[in-house]
Coordinates of C-alpha atoms and ligand atoms in Angstrom, one line a residue:
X631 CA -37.8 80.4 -66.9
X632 CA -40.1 83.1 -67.1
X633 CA -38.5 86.4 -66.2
X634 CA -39.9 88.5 -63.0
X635 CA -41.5 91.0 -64.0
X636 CA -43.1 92.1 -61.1
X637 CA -41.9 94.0 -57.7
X638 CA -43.2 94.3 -54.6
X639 CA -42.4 97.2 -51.9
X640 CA -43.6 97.2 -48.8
X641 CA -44.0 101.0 -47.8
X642 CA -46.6 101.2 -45.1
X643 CA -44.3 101.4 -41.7
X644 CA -44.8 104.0 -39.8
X645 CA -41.4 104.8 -39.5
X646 CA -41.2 105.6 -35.3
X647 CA -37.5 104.9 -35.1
X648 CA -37.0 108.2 -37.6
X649 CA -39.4 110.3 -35.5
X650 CA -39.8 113.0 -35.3
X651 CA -38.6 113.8 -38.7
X652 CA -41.3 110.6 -39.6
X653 CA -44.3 112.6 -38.4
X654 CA -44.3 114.6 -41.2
X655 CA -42.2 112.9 -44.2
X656 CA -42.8 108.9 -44.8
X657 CA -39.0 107.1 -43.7
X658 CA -38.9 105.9 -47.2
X659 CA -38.6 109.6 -48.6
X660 CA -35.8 110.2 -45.9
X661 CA -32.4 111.0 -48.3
X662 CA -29.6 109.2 -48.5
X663 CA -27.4 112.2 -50.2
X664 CA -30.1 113.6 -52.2
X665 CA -32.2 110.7 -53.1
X666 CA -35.2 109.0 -51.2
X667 CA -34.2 106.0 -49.2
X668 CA -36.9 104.3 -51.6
X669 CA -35.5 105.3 -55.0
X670 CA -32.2 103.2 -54.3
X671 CA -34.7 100.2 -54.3
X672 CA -36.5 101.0 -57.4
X673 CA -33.7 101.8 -59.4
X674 CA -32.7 97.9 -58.0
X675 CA -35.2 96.5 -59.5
X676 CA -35.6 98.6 -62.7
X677 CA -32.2 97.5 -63.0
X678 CA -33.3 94.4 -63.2
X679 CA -35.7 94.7 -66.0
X680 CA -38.6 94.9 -63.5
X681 CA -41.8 96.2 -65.4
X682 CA -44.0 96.8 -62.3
X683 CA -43.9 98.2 -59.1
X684 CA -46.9 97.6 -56.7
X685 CA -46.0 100.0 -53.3
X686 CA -48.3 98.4 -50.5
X687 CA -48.8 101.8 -48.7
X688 CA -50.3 102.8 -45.5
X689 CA -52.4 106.0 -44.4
X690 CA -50.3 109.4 -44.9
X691 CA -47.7 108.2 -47.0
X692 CA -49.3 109.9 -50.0
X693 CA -45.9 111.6 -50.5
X694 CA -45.1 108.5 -52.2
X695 CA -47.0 109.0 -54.7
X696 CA -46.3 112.5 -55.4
X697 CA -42.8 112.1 -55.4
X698 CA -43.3 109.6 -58.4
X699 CA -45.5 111.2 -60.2
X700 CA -44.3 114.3 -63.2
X701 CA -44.3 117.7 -60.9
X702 CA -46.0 120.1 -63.9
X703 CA -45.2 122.9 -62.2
X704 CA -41.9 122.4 -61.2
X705 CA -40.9 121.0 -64.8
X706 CA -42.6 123.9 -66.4
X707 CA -40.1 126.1 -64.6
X708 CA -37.2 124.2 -64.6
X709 CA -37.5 124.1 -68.5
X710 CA -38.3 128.0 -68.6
X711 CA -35.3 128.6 -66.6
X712 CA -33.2 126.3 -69.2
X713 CA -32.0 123.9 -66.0
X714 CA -31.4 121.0 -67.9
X715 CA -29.2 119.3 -65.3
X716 CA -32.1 119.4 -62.8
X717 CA -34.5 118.0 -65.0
X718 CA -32.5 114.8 -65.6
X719 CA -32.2 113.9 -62.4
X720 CA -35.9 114.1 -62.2
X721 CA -35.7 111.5 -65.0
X722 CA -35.9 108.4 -62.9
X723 CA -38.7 109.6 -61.1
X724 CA -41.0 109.9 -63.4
X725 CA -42.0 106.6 -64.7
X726 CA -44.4 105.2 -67.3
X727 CA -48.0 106.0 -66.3
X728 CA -49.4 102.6 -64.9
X729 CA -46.1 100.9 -64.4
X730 CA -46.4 101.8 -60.0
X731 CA -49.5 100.7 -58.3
X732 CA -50.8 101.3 -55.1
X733 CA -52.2 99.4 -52.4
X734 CA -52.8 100.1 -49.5
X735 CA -52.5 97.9 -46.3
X736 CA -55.0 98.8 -43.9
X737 CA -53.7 97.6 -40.4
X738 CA -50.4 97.4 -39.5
X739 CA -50.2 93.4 -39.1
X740 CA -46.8 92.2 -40.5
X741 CA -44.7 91.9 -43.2
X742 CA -46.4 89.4 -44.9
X743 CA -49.6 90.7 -44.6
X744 CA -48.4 93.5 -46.5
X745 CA -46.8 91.1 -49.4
X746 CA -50.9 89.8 -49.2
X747 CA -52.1 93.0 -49.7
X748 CA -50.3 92.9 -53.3
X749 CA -51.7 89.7 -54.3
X750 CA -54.4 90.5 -57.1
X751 CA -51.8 92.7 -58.3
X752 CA -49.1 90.4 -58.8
X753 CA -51.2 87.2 -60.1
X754 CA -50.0 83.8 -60.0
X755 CA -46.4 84.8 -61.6
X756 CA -42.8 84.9 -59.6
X757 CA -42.4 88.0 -58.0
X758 CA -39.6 90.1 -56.2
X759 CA -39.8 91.4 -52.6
X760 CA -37.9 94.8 -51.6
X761 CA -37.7 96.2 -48.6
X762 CA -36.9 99.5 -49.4
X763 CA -34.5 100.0 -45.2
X764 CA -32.1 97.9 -46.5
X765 CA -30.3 99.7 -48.8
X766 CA -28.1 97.1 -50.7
X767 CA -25.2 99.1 -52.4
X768 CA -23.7 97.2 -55.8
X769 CA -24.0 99.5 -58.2
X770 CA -22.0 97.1 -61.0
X771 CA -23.8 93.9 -59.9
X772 CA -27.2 95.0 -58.2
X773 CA -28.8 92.6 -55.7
X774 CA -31.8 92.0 -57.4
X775 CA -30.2 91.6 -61.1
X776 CA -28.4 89.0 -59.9
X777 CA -30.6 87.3 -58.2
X778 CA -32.8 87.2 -61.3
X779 CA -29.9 85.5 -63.1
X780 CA -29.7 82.7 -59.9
X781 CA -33.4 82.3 -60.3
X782 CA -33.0 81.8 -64.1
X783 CA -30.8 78.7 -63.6
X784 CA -32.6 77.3 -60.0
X785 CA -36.3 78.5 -60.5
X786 CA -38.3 78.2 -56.9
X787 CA -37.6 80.6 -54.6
X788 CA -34.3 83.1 -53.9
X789 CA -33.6 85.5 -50.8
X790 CA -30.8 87.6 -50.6
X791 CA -28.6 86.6 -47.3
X792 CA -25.4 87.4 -45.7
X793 CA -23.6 86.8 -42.4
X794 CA -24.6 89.2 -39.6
X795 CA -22.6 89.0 -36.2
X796 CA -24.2 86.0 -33.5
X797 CA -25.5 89.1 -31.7
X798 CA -27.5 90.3 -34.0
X799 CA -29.3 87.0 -35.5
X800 CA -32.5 87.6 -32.9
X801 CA -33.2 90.8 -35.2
X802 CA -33.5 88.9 -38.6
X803 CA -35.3 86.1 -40.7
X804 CA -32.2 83.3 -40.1
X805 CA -31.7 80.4 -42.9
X806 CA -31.3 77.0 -42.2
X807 CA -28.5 76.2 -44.4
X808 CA -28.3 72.7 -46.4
X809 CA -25.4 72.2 -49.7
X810 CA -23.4 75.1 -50.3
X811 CA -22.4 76.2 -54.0
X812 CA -20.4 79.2 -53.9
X813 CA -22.6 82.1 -53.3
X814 CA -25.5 79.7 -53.1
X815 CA -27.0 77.8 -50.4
X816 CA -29.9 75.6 -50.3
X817 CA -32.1 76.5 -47.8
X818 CA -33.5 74.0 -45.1
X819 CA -35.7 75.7 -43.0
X820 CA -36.6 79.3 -41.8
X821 CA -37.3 80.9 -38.6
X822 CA -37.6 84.8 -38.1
X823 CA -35.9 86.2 -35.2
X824 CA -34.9 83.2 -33.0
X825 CA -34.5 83.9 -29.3
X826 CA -30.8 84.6 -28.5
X827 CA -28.4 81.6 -29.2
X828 CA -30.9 79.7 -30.7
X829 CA -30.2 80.5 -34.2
X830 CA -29.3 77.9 -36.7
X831 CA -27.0 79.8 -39.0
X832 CA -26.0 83.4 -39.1
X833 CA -26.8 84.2 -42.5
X834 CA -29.7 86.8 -42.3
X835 CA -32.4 87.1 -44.9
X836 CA -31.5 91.0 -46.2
X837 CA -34.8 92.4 -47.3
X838 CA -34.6 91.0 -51.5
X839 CA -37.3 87.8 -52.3
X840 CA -38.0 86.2 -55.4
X841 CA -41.3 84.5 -54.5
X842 CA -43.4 81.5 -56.4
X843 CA -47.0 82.8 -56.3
X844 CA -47.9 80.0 -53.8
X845 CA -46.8 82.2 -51.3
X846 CA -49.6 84.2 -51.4
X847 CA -51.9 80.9 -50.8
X848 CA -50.3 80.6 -47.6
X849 CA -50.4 84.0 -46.4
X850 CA -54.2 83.9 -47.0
X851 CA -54.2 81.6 -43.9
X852 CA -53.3 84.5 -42.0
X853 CA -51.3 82.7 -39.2
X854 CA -49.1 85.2 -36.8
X855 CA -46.0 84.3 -35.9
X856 CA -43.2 86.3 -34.2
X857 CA -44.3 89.7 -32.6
X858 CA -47.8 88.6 -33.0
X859 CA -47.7 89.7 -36.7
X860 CA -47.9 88.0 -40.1
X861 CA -44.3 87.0 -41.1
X862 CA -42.9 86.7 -44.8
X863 CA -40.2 84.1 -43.2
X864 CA -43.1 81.6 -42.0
X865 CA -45.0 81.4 -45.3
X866 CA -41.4 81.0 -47.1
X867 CA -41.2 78.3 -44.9
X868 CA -43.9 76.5 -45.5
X869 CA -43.0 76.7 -49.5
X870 CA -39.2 75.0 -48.3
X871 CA -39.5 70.7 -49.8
X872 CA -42.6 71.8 -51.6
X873 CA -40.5 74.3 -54.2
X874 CA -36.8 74.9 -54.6
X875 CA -35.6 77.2 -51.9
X876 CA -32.3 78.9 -52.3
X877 CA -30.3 81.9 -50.5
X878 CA -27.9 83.9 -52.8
X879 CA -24.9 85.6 -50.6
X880 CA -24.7 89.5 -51.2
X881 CA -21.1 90.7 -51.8
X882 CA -21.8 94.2 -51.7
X883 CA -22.6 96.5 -49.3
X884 CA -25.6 97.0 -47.1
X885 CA -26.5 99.5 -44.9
X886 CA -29.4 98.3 -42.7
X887 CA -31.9 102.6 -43.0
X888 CA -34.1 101.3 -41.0
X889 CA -31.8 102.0 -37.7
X890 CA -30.0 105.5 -37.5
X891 CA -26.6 104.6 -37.0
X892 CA -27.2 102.3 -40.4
X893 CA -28.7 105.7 -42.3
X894 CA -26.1 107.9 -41.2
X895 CA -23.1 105.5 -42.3
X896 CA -25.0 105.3 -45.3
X897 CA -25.1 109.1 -46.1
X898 CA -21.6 108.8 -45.3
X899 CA -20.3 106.2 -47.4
X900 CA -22.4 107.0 -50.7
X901 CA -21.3 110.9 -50.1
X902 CA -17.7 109.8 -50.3
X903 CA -18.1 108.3 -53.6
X904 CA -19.1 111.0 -54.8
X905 CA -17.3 113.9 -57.2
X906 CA -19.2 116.3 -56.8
X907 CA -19.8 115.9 -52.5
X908 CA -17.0 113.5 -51.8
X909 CA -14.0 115.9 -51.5
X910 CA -15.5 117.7 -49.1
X911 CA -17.1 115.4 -46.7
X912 CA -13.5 113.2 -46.9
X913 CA -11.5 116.1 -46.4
X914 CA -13.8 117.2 -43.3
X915 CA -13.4 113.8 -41.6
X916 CA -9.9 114.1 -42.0
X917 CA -10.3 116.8 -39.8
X918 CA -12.4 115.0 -36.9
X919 CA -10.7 113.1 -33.7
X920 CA -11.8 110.0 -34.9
Ligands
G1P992 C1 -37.9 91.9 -41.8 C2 -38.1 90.4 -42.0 C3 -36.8 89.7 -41.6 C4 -35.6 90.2 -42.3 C5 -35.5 91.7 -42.1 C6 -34.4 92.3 -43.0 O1 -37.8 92.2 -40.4 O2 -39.2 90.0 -41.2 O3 -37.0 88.3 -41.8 O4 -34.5 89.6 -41.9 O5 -36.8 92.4 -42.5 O6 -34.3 93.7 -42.8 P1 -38.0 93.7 -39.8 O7 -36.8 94.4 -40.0 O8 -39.2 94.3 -40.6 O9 -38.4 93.5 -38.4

């Protein structure tokens, strides 16, 4: 099997449910302790020997690209200064020239209109999806690495998937389940966020794809689906008896930055792991009626 090479983030929401901190400063860049909500996903994939990283963009996000570029300025001083702490942690930030490219979605018509947008980038190879909200915490085993290593034995397709409440299944991409191996499940069919009780599983597509090209083919059709957008889940479907489709279970943790509470437990959670933040933040809850 041909190792994926290639990542896909899709960057161009508009962020409303972070406004108004959003008017100003694209959700992605929002931090979760110090870093960008977005870096957590592209250390993921770098992690797992992704090469490059095509952000499908939108009108004012153009901190995006700031934030990975080298800041002359700032470095310049930093290294007059002799702060050689803070210019390692701008280490991971600064990337190869030409290993991020840009494109930019131009109207605001889905999720997999935006995966679309990357497709002359991408070519006809297996690619991953990201979606850089759903911060998927594993820092020994990360999502996507181990999902590369699934994909190296089943080829076709992978999403990342794990049980979310009954409640809750109206709010995700829900998996059809067929055999179950372990943390694998064959996947039988897709629907993205069935009406209430209608759901045929709860295990929840969790914002990680490995995709066959194909998809892309089907996309190009440019059928709308739920919310009168272009979904990911219905031109995954389509691919389902046409090319293996398989869900890997995540056993880490998620935290679900696109909704407040999820960022804020986040923050929370990642602080307290911390040396140098952790003591502090535990010993102040300690202190709250909780
Ligand atoms: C998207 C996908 C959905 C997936 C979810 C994960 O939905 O369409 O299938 O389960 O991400 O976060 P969104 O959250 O963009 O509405």
């Amino acid at each position: 099997m041909q190792p994926v090479k290639t990542a896909v983030f899709p960057v161009g929401g508009q962020g409303t449910r972070f406004l108004p901190a959003t008017k100003a400063v694209p959700k992605e860049m929002l931090p979760v302790v110090d870093k960008p909500l977005l870096q957590y996903a592209v250390d993921e994939a770098l992690a797992a020997g992704i090469e490059r990283l095509v952000f499908v963009t939108a009108r004012g996000k153009s901190a995006l690209e700031d934030y990975f570029d080298i800041a002359r300025e700032l470095v310049d001083s930093l290294q007059r200064r002799g702060k050689t702490a803070e210019l390692a942690v701008l280490d991971d930030t600064q990337l190869e020239p030409g290993r991020i490219l840009y494109v930019r979605q131009q109207e605001p018509a889905g999720l997999g209109h935006a995966v679309w947008c990357a497709r002359h980038v991408v070519g006809r190879e297996a690619f991953a999806v990201l979606l850089p909200d759903e911060l998927l915490w594993s820092p020994a085993n990360p999502a996507l690495k181990e999902m590369c290593a699934a994909y190296d034995r089943l080829g076709g397709n992978i999403i990342s998937v794990l049980e979310v409440p009954e409640e809750h299944t109206h709010r995700y991409g829900i998996v059809s389940p067929g055999t179950v191996d372990g943390l694998i499940t064959e996947v039988k069919a897709l629907v993205e966020k069935p009406a209430q009780g209608t759901a045929p599983s709860r295990l929840a597509a969790i914002g990680r794809y490995i995709l066959q090209p194909e998809v892309m083919d089907v996309l190009a059709h440019g059928k709308r689906g739920a919310g009168g957008e272009i979904q990911l889940t219905d031109a995954m479907a389509e691919m389902i008896g046409v090319q293996p489709f398989h869900a890997l279970t995540f056993t880490g943790t998620r935290f679900d930055c696109g909704d407040k509470a999820g960022h804020v437990m986040a923050n929370v959670a990642l602080a307290l792991e911390r040396d140098d933040v952790g003591p502090a933040v535990r010993a102040w809850l300690k202190t709250q009626s909780l």
